[in-house]
mmCIF file of N, CA, C and O in Angstrom:
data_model
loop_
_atom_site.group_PDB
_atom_site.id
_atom_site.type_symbol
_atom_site.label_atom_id
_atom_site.label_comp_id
_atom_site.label_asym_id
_atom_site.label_seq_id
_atom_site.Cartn_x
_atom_site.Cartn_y
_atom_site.Cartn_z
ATOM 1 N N UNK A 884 -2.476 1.883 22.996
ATOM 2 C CA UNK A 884 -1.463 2.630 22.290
ATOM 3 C C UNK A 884 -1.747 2.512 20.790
ATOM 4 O O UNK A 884 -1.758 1.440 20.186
ATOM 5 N N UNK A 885 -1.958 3.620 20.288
ATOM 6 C CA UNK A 885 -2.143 3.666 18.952
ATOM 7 C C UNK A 885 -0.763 4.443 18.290
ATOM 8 O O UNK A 885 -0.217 5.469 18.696
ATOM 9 N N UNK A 886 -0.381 3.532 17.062
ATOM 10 C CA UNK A 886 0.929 3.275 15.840
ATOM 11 C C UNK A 886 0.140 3.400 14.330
ATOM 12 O O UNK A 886 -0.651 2.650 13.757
ATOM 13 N N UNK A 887 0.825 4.887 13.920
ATOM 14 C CA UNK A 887 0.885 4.707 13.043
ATOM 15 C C UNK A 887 1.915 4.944 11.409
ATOM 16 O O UNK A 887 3.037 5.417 11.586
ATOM 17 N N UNK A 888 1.639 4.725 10.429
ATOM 18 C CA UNK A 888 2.536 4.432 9.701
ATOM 19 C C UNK A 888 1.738 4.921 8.462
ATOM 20 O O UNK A 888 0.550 4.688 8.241
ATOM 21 N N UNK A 889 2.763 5.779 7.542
ATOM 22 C CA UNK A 889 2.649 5.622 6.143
ATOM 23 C C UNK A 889 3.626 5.981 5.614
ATOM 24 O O UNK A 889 4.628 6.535 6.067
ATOM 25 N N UNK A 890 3.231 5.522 4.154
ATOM 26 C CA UNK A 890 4.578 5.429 3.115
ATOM 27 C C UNK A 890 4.226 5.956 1.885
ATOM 28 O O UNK A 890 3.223 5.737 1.205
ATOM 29 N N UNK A 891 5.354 6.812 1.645
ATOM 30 C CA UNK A 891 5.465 7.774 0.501
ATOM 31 C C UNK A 891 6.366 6.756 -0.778
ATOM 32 O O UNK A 891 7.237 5.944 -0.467
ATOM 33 N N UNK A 892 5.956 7.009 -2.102
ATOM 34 C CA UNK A 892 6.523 6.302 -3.016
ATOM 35 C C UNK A 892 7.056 7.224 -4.047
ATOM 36 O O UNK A 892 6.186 7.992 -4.460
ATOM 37 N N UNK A 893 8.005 7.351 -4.487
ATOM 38 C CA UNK A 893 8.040 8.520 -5.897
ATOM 39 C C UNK A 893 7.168 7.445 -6.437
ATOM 40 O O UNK A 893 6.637 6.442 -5.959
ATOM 41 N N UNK A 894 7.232 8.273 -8.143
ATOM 42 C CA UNK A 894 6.795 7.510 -8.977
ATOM 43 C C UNK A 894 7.422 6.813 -9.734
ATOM 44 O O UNK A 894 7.911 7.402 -10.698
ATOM 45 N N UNK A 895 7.656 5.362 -9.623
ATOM 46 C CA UNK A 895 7.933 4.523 -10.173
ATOM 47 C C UNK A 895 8.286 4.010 -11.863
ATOM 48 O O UNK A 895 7.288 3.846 -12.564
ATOM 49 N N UNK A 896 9.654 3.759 -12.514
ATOM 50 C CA UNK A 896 9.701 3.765 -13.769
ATOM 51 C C UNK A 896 8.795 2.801 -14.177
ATOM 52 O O UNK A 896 7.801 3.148 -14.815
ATOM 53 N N UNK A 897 9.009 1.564 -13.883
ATOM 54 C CA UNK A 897 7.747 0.244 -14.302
ATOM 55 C C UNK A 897 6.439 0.526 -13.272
ATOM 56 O O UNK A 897 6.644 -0.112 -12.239
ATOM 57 N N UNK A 898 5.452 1.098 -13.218
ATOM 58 C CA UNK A 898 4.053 0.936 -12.267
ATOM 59 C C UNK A 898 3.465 0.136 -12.301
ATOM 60 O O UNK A 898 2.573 0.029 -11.459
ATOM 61 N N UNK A 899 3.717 -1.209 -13.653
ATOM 62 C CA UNK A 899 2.937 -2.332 -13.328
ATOM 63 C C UNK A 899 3.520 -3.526 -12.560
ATOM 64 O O UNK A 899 2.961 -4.527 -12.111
ATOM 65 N N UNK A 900 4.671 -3.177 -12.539
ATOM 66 C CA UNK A 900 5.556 -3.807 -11.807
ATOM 67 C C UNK A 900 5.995 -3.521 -10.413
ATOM 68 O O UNK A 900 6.501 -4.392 -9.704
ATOM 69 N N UNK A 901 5.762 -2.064 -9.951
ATOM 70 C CA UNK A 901 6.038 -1.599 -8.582
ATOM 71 C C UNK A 901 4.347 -2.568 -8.205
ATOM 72 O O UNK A 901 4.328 -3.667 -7.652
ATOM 73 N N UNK A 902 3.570 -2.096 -8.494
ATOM 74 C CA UNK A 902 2.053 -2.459 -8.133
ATOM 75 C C UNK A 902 2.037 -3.780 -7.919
ATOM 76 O O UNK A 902 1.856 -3.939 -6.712
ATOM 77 N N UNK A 903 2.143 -4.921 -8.524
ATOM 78 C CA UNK A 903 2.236 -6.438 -8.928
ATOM 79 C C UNK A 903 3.183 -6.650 -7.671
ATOM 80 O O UNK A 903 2.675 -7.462 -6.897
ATOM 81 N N UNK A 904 4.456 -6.145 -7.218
ATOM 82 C CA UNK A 904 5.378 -6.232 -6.136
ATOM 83 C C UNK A 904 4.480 -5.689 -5.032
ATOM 84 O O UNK A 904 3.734 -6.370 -4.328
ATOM 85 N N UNK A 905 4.604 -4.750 -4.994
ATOM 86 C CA UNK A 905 3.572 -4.170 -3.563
ATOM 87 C C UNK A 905 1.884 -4.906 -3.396
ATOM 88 O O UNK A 905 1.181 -4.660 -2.415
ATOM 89 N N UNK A 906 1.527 -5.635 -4.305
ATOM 90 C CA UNK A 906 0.229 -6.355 -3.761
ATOM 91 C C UNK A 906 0.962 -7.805 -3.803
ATOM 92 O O UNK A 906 0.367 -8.538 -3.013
ATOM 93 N N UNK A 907 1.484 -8.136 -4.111
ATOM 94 C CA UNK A 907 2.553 -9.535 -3.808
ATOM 95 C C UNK A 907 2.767 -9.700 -3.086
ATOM 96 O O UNK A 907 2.265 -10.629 -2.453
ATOM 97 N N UNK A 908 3.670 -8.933 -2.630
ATOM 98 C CA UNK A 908 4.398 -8.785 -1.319
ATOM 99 C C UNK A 908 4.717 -8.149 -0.050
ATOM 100 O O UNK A 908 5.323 -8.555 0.942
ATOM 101 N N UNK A 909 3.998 -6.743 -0.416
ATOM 102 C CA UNK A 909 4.043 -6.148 0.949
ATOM 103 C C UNK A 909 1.991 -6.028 1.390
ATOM 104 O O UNK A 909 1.708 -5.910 2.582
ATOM 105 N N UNK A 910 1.191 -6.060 0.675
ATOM 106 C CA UNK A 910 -0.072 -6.051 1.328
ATOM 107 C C UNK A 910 0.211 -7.759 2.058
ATOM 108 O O UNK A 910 0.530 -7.458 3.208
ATOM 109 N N UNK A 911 0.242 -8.861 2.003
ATOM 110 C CA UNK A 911 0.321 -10.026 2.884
ATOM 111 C C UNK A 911 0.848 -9.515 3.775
ATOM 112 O O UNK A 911 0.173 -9.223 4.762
ATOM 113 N N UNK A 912 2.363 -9.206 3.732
ATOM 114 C CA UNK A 912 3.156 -8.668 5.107
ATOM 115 C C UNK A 912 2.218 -8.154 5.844
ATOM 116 O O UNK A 912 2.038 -8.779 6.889
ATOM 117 N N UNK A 913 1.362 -6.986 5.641
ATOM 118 C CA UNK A 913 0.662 -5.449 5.989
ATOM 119 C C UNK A 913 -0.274 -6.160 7.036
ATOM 120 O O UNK A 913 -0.694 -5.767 8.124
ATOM 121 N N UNK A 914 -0.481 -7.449 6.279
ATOM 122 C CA UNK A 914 -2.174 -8.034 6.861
ATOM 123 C C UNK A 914 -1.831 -8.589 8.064
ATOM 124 O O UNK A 914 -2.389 -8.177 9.081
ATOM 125 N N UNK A 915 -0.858 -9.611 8.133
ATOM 126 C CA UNK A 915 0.100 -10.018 9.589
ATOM 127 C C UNK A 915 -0.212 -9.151 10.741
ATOM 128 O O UNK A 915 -0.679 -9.692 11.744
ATOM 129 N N UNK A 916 0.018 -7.670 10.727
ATOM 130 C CA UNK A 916 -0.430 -7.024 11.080
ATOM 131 C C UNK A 916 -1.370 -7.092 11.892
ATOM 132 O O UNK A 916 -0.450 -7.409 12.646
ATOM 133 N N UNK A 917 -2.523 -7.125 12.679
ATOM 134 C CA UNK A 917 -3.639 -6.777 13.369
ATOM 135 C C UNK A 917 -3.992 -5.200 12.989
ATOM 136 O O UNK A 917 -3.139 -4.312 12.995
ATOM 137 N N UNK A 918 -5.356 -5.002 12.666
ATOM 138 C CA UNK A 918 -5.633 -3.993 12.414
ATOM 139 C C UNK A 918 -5.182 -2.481 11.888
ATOM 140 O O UNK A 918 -5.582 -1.349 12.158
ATOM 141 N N UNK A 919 -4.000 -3.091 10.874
ATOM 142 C CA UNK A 919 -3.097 -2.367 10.145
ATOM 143 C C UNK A 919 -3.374 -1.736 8.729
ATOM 144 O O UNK A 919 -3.018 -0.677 8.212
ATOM 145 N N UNK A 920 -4.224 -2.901 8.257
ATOM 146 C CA UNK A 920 -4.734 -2.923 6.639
ATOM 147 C C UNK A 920 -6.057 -1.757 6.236
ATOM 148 O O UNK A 920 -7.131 -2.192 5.822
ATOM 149 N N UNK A 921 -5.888 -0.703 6.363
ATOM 150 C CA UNK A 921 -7.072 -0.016 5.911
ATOM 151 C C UNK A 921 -7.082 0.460 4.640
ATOM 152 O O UNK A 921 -5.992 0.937 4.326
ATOM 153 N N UNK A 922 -8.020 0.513 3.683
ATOM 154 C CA UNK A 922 -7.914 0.694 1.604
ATOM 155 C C UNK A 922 -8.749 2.383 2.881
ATOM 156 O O UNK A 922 -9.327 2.685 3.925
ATOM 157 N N UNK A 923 -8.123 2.863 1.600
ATOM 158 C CA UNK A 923 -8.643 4.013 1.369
ATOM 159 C C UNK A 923 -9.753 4.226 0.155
ATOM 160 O O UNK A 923 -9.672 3.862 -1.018
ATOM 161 N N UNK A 924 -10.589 4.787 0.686
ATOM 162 C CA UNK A 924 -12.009 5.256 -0.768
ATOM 163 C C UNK A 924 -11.170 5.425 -2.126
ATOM 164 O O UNK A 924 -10.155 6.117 -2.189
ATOM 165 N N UNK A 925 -11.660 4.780 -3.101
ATOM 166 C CA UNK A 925 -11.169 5.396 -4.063
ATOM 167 C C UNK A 925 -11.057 6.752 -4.647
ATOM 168 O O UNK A 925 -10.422 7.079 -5.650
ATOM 169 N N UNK A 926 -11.842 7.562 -3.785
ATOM 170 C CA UNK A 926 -11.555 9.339 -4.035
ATOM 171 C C UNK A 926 -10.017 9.924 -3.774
ATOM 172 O O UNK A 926 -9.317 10.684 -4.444
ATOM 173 N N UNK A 927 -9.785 9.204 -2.443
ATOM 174 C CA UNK A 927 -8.628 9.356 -2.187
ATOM 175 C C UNK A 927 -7.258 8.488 -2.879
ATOM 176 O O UNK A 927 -6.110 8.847 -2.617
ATOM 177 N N UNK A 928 -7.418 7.845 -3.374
ATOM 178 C CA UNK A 928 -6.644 7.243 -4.127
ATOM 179 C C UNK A 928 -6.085 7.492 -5.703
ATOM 180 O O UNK A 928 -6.047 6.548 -6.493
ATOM 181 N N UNK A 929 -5.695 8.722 -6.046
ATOM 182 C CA UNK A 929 -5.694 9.683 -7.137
ATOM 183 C C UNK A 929 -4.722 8.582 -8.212
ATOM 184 O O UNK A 929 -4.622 8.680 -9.435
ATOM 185 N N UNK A 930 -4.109 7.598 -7.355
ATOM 186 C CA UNK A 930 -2.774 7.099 -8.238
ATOM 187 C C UNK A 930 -3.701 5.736 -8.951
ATOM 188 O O UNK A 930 -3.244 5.036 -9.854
ATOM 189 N N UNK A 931 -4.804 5.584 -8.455
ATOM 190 C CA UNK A 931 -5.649 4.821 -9.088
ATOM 191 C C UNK A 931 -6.617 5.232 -10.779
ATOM 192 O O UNK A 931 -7.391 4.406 -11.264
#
């Protein structure tokens, strides 16, 4: 059985601070996970 999941963000008033929170705290959560954690290419990653 394959689950999947994604998440939409507006854009954020502080971004160094949404960012710093979301690699803090929700990529660890993410990793718990089993085979949940995939980075996307940086092509696709425009907010980078």
């Amino acid at each position: 059985m394959t689950a999947r999941f994604l998440a939409l963000y507006e854009t954020p008033a502080d971004s160094a601070a949404f960012d710093r929170h979301y690699h803090q705290v929700h990529t660890p959560l993410a990793r718990r996970l089993p085979g949940s954690v995939r980075r996307s290419p940086p092509s696709e990653r425009p907010w980078l």
